[in-house]
Coordinates of C-alpha atoms in Angstrom, one line a residue:
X1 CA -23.6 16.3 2.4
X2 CA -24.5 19.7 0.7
X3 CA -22.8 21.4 -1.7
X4 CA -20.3 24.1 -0.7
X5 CA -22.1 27.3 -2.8
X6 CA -23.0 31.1 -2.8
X7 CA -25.8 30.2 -0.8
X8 CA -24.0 28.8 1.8
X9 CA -21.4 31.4 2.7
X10 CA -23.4 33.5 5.3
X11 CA -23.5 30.4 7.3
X12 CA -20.2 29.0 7.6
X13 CA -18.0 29.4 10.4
X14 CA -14.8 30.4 8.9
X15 CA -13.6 33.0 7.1
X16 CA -15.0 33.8 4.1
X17 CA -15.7 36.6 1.5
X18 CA -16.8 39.8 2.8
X19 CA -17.9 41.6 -0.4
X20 CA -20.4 41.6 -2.7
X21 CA -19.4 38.7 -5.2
X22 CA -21.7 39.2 -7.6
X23 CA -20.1 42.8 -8.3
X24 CA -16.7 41.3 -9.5
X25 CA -15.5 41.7 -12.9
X26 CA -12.8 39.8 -14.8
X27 CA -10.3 42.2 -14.7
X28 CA -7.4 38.7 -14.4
X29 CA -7.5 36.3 -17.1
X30 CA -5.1 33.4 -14.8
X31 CA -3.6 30.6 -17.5
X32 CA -3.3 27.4 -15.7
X33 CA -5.6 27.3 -12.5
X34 CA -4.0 24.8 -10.8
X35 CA -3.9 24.6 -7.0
X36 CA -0.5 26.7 -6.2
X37 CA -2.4 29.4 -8.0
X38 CA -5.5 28.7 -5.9
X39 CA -3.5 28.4 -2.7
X40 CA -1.5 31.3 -3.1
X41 CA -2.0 34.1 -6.2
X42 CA -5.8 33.8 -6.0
X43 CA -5.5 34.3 -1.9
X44 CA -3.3 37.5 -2.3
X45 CA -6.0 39.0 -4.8
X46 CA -8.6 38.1 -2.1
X47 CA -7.4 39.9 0.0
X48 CA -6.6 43.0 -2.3
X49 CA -10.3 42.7 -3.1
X50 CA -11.5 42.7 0.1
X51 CA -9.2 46.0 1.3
X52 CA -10.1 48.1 -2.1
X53 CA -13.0 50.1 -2.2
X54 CA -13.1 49.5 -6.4
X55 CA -11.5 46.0 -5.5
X56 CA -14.1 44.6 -7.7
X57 CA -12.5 45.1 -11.0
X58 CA -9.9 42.6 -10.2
X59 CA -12.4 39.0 -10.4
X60 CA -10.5 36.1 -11.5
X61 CA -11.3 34.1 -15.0
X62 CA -9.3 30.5 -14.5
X63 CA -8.1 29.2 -17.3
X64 CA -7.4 25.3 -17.8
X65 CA -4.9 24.6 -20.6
X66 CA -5.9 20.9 -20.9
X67 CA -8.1 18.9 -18.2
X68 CA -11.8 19.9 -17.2
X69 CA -11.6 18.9 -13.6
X70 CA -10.8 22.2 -12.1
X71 CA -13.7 24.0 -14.2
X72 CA -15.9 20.6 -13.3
X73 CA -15.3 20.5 -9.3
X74 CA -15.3 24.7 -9.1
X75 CA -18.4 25.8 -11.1
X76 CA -21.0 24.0 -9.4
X77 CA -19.9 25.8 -6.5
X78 CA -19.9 29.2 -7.7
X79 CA -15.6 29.3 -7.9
X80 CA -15.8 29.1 -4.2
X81 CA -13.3 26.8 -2.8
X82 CA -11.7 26.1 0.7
X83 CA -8.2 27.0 1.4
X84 CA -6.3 24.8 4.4
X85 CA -3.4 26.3 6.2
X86 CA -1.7 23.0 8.0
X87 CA 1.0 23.5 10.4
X88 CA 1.6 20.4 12.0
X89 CA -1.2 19.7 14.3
X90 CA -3.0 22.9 13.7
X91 CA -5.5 23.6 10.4
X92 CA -7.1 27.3 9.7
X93 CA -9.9 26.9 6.8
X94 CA -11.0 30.0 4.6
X95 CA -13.5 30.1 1.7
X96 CA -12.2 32.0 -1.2
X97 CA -14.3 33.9 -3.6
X98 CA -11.8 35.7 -6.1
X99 CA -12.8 32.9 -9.0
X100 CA -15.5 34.3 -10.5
X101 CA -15.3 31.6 -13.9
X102 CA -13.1 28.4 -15.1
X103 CA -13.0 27.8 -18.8
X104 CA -11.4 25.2 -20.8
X105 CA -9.4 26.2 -23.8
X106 CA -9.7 21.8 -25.6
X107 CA -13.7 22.5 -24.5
X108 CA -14.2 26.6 -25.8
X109 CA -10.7 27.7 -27.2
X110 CA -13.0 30.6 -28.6
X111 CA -14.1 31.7 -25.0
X112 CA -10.7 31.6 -23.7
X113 CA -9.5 33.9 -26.7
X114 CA -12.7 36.2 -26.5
X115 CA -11.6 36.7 -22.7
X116 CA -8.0 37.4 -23.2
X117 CA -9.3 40.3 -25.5
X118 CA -12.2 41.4 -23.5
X119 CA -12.5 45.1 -22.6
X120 CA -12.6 43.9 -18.4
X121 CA -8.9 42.1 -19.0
X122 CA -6.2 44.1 -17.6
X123 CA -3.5 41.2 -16.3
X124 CA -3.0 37.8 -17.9
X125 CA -1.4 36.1 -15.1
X126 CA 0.2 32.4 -15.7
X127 CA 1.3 29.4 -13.7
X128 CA 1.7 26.7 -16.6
X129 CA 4.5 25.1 -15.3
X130 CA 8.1 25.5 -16.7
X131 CA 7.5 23.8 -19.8
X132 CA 4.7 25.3 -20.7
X133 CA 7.0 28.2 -21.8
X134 CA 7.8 25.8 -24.7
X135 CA 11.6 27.1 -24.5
X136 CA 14.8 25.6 -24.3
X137 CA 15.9 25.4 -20.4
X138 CA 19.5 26.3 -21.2
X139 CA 18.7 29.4 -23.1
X140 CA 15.4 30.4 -22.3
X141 CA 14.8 30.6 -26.2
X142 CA 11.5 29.7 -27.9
X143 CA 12.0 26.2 -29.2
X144 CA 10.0 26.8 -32.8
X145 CA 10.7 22.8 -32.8
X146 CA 8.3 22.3 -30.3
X147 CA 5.5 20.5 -31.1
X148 CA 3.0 22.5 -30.0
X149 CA 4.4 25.4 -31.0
X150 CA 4.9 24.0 -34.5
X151 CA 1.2 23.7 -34.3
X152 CA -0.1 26.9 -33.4
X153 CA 2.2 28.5 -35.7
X154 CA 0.8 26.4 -39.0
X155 CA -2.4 27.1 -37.9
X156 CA -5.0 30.1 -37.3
X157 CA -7.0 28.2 -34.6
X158 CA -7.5 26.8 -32.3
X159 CA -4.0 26.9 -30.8
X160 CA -2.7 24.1 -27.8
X161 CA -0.5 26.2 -26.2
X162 CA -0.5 29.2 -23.7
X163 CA 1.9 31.3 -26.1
X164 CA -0.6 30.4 -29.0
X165 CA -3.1 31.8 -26.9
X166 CA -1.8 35.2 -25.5
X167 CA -0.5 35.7 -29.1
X168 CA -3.9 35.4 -30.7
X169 CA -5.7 36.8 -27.8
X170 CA -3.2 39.9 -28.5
X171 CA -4.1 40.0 -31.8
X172 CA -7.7 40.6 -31.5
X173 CA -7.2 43.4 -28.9
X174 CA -4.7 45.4 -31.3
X175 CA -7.5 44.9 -34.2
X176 CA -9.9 45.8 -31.7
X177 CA -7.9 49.3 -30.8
X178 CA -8.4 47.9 -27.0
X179 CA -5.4 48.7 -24.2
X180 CA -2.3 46.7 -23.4
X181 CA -2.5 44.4 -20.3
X182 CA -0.1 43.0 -18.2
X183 CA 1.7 39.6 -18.9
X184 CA 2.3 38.2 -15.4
X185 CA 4.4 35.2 -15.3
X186 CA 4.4 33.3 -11.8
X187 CA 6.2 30.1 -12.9
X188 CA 9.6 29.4 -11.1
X189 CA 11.6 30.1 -14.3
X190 CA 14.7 32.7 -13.6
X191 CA 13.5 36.1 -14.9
X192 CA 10.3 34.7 -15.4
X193 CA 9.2 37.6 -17.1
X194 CA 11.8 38.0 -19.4
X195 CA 11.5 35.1 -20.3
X196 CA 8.4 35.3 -20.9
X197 CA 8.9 38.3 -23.1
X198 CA 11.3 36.9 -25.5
X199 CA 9.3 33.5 -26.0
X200 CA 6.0 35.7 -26.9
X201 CA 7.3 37.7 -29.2
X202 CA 9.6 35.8 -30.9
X203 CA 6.3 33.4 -31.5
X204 CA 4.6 36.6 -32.7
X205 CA 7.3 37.3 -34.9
X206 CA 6.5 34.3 -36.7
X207 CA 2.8 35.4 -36.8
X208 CA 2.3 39.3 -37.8
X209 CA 5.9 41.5 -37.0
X210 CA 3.4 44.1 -36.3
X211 CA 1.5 42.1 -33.6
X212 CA 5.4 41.8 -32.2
X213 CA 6.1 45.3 -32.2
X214 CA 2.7 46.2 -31.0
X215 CA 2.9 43.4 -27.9
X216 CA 6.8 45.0 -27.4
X217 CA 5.6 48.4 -27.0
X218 CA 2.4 48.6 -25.1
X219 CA 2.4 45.5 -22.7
X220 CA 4.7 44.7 -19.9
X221 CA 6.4 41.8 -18.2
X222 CA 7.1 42.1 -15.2
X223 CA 9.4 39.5 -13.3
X224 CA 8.1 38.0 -9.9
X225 CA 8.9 35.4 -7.1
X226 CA 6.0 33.0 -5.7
X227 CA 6.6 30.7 -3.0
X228 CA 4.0 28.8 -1.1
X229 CA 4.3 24.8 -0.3
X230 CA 1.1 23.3 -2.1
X231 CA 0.8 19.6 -2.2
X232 CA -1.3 17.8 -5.0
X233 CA -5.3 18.1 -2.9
X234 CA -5.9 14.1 -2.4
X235 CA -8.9 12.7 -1.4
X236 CA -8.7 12.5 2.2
X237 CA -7.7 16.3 2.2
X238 CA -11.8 16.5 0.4
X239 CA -13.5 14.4 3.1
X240 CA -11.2 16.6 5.7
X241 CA -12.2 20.1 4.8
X242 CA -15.7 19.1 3.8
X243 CA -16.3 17.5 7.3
X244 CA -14.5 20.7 8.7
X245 CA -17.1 22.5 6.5
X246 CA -19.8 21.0 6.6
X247 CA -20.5 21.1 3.0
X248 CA -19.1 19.5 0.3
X249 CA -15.9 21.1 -0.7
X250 CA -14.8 18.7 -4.4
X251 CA -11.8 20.4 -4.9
X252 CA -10.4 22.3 -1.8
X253 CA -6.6 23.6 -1.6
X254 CA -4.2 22.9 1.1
X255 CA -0.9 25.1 1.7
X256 CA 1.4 25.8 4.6
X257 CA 1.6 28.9 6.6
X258 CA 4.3 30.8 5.0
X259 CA 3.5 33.2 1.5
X260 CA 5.6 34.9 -0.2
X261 CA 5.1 37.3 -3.4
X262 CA 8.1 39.6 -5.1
X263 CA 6.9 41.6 -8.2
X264 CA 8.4 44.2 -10.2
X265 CA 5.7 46.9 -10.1
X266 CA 5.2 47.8 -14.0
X267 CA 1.6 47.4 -15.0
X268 CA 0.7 48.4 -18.0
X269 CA -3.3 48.6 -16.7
X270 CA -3.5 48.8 -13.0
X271 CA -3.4 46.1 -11.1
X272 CA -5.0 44.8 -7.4
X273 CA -3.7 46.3 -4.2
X274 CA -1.7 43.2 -3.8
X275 CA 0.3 44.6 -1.0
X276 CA -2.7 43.9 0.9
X277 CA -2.3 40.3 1.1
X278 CA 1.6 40.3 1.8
X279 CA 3.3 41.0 -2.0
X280 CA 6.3 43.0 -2.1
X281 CA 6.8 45.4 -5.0
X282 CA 10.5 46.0 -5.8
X283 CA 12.5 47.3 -8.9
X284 CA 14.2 44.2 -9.7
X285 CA 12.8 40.7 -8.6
X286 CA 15.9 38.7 -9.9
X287 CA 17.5 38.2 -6.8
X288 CA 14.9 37.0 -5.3
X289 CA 14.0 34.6 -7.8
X290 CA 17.6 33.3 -7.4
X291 CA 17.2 33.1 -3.6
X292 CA 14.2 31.2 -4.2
X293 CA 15.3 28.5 -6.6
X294 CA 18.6 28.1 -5.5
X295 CA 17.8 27.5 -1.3
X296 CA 14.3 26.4 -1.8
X297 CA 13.9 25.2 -5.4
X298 CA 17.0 23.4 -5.4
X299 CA 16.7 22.0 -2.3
X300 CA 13.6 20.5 -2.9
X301 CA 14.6 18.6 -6.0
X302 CA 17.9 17.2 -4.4
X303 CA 15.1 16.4 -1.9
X304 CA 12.7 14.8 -4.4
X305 CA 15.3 12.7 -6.3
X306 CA 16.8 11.4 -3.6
X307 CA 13.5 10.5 -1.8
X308 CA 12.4 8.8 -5.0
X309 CA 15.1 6.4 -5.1
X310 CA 15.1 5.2 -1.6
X311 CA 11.6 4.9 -1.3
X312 CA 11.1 7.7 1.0
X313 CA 7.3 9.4 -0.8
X314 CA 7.1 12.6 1.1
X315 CA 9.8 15.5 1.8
X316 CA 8.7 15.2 5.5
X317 CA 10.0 11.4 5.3
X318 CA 12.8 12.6 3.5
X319 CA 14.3 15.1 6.0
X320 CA 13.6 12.9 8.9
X321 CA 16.6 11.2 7.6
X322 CA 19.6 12.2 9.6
X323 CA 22.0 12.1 6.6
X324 CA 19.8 13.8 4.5
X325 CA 18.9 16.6 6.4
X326 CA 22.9 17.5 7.1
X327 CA 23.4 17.4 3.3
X328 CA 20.5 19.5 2.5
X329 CA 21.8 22.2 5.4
X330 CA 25.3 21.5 4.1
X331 CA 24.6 22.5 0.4
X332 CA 22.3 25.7 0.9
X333 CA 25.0 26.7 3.8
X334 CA 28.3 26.3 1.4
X335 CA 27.4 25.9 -2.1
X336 CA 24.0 27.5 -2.7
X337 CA 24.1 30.9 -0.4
X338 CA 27.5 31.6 -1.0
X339 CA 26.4 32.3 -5.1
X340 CA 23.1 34.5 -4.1
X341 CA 23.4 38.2 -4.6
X342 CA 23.2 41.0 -1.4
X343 CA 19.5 41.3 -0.4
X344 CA 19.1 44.6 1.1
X345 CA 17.1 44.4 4.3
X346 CA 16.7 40.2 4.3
X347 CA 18.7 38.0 6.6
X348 CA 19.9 35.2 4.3
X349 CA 21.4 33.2 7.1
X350 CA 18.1 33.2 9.3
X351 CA 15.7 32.7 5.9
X352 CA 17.9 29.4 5.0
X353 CA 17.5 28.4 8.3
X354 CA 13.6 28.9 8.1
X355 CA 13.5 25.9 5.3
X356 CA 14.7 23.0 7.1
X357 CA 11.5 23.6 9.7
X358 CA 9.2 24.2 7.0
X359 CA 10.6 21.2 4.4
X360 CA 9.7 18.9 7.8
X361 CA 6.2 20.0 7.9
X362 CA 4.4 16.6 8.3
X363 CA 0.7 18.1 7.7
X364 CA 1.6 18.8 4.1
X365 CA 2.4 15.6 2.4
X366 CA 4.3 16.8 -0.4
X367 CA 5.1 14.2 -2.7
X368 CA 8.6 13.2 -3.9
X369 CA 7.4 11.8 -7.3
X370 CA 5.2 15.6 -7.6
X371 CA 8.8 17.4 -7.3
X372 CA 10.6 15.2 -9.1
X373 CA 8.4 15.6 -12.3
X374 CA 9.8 17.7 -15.6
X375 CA 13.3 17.8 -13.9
X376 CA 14.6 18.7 -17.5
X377 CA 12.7 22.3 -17.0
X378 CA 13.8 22.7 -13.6
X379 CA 17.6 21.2 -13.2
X380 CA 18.8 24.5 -15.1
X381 CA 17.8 27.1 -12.9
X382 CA 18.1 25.5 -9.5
X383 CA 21.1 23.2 -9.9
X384 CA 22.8 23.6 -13.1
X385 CA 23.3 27.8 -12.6
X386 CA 24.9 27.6 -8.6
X387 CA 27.4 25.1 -10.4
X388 CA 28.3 27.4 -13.4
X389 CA 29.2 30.0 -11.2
X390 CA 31.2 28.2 -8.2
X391 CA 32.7 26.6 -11.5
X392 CA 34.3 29.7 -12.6
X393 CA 34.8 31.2 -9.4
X394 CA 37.1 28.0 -9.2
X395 CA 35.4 26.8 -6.4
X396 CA 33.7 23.4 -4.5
X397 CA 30.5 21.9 -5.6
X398 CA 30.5 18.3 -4.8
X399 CA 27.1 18.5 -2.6
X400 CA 25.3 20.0 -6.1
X401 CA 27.1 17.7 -8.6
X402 CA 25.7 14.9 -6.1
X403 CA 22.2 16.4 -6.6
X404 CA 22.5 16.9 -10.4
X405 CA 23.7 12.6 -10.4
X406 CA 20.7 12.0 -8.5
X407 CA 18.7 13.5 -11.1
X408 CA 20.3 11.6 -14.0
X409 CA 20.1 8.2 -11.4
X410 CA 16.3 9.0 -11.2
X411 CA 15.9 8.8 -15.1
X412 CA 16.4 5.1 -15.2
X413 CA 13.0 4.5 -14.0
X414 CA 13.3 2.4 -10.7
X415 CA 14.3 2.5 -7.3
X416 CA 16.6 0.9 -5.0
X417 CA 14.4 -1.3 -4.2
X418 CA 13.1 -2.0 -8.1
X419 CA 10.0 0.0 -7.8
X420 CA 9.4 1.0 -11.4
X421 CA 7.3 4.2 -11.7
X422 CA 6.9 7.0 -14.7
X423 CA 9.1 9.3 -15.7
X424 CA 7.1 12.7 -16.2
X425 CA 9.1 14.9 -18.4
X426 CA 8.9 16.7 -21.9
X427 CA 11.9 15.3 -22.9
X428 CA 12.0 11.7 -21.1
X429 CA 12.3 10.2 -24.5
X430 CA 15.4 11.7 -25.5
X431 CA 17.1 12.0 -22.3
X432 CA 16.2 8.3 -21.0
X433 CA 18.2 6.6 -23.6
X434 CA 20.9 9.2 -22.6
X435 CA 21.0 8.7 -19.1
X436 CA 23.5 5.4 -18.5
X437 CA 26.2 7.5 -19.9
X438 CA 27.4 10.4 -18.0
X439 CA 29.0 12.1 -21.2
X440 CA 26.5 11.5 -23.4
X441 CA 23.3 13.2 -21.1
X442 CA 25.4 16.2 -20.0
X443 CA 26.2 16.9 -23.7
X444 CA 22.5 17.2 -24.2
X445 CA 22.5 21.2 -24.5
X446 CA 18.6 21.9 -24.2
X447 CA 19.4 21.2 -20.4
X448 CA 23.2 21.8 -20.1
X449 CA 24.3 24.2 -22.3
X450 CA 27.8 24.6 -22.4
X451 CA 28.4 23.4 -19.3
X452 CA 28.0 20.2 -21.0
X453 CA 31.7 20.5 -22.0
X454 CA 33.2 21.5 -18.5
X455 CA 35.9 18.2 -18.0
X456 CA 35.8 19.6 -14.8
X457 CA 31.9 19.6 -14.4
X458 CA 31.5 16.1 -16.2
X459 CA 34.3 14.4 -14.1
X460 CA 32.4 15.7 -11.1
X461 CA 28.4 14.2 -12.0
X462 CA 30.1 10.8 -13.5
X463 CA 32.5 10.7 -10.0
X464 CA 28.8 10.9 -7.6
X465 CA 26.7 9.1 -10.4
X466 CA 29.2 6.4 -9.9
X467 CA 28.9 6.3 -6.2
X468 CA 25.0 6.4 -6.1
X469 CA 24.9 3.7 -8.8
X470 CA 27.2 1.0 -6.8
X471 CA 26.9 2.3 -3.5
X472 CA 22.6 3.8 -3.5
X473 CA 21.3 6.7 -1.7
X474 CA 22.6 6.3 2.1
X475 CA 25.6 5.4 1.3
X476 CA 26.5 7.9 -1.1
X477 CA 25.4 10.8 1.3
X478 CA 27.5 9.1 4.1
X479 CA 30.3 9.6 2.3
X480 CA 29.8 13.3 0.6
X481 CA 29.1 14.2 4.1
X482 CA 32.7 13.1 5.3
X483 CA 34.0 15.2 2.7
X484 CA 36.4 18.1 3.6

């Protein structure tokens, strides 16, 4: 089969690029093209490219951290790649053209830092995944202990990490009297931006306290909210979209229907009609980061533990279960949405009830063991927060201790029915040996912080971890559910 390409595009018969590619500029360095950015940032841009007359400035340079595949299956197609909107039976393809290069910072670290200080750069967007923040999840603070970090901060070049990066690529614009940019954060961290500030410039604080004050002064931050389901592409998702093709598609995407994009609008160099493909622009995107990984986040990893050790792979399988699908509507209904702030002009109780429907979505095939990865990075934020706050308001959170003992249950490394399988964390090493004592892994304050020392809180996970260890999954749900 041919090769999906440039050449190809006038013939295909689905939706596909309707400008002038070859006029787009690089004016998005993206850290950490993976497919959620591919199924969901790099779509929005489309679109703001497609509905600006001088939309061409805004070309997207992908950026892989560490592997080559995404630069090896994209550039022999021009950056074209399919996108594939499943909802249940139905499946809407579209060819997206907003990628204009892929580099790799182990293959070129010099191309990636000559980009981030090139004259066309005006946003450096990221999706590196919570722990490539290199921070401590309690805090949010740098971890200078990091390893990486450690690294990039003995040594001029080339760095291994994305704050290495930025802060070098900052350095060359300031010596090269170029503007500011944008620093756009898109990982599900809360105030992603934020915390993306303070990690940056406390690096480059370590580096030049004038490339900190510049980087403080001239470039913004702004916090957003992403949310899009996108499974891990497999291989029959390939021979499906190339056969729907045509061509040869070797790395297509695949996402559900619904998109959603919250961004503080502070630019510091223009940026994309965005609002053309669906983002919101508000003042302050914080509480709809919370809404987001509180009903959906936090779902999804009570979800992806739980799913794990009873064997169920996929969150479809997993909410097909009657038990589990009361406990997941039980705990956004009582424990999650009771701690979100007022959202002017959103309908909380009718957006909760919009996740169920879309967590069932068979045509996805979203992994347990995908969720379920760097649960140290994630726990805070979706779990661990909700229970700080019902905790001092005094009130209930059985349902959410349950989901934090699952977590801790899923560190031991095998199933209920002894299926071993990897634990894919940052900090697996330290926390595994933690993990058959209750008291021991919730004093671990990178992840607990001083929640760690709640009686209260402690009682609670050992009371659940002690009911999913004797008792396993079903049973332990059963009996939460009975609960007044």
């Amino acid at each position: 089969m041919e090769r999906l390409g440039p050449n190809q595009l006038e013939a295909l018969r689905v939706q596909r690029p309707r400008y002038h590619r070859d006029l787009l500029r690089g004016g998005i360095v993206h850290l950490g093209i993976g497919a959620f950015h591919r199924a969901h940032q790099a779509v929005v841009t489309e679109d703001a490219i497609e509905a600006d007359p001088d939309g061409h400035r805004w070309g997207i340079v992908g950026v892989s951290l560490r592997r080559p595949d995404t630069h090896d299956a994209l550039m022999p197609q021009g950056g074209l790649y399919t996108l594939a909107i499943r909802d249940g039976g139905s499946v809407d393809h579209r060819v997206i053209g907003a990628v204009i290069d892929v580099l790799v910072a182990d293959h070129d670290p010099e191309a990636v830092l000559e980009r981030l200080a090139h004259a066309d750069t005006r946003i450096v967007s990221l999706t590196i995944t919570e722990k490539g923040y290199c921070h401590d999840p309690a805090t949010g603070a740098l971890n200078p202990r990091d390893a990486g970090i450690a690294h990039d901060l003995s040594n001029a070049a080339p760095p291994v990490t994305a704050l290495g990066y930025l802060a070098r690529g900052l350095q060359r614009r300031r010596q090269r009297g170029l503007g500011p940019v944008t620093l756009l954060s898109c990982d599900n961290l809360a105030s992603n931006g934020d915390t993306l500030r303070g990690v940056l410039l406390a690096f480059a604080e370590r580096v030049d306290p004038a490339l900190r004050d510049w980087i403080a002064t001239h470039c913004t931050f702004p916090n957003s909210m992403v949310d899009r389901i996108v499974p891990k592409t497999t291989a029959d998702d390939v021979t499906r979209v190339s056969n729907a093709l045509g061509l040869h598609d070797a790395w297509p995407v695949v996402g559900e229907p619904f998109l959603q994009w919250v961004i503080e609008d502070r630019f510091a160099a223009g940026r994309p009609r965005w609002e053309a493909g669906g983002a919101q622009f508000v003042d302050r995107a914080q509480p709809f980061e919370r809404l987001k990984h509180r009903l959906v986040n936090g779902s999804q990893s009570m979800m992806a533990y739980f799913g794990v050790m009873a064997g169920w792979p996929t969150t479809d399988r997993v909410i097909a279960q009657p038990g589990l699908r009361a406990f997941i509507d039980d705990a956004m209904r009582h424990e999650l949405q009771p701690t979100l702030p007022l959202l002017p002009g959103l309908d909380v109780d009718a957006y909760r009830e919009s996740l169920l429907p879309r967590f069932e979505n068979p045509a996805l095939g979203h992994r347990t063991r995908q969720i379920a990865m760097d649960g140290s990075q994630k726990i805070p934020q979706r779990l661990l927060a909700p229970i700080a706050e019902r905790l001092a308001r005094g009130q209930p959170f059985d349902r959410l201790a349950l989901g934090v003992a699952a977590w801790i249950h899923f560190l031991r490394g095998y199933d209920e029915h002894g299926e071993a399988y990897p634990i894919e964390d940052p900090m697996a090493d330290l926390l595994r040996p933690l993990a058959s004592d209750v008291r021991a892994i919730t004093g671990f304050a990178p992840v607990f912080g001083a929640l760690g020392t709640s009686a209260v809180f402690v009682d609670a996970v050992g009371r659940q971890l002690g009911r999913l260890r004797a008792q396993g999954t079903l049973v332990a749900l059963a009996g939460i559910l009975k609960a007044p």
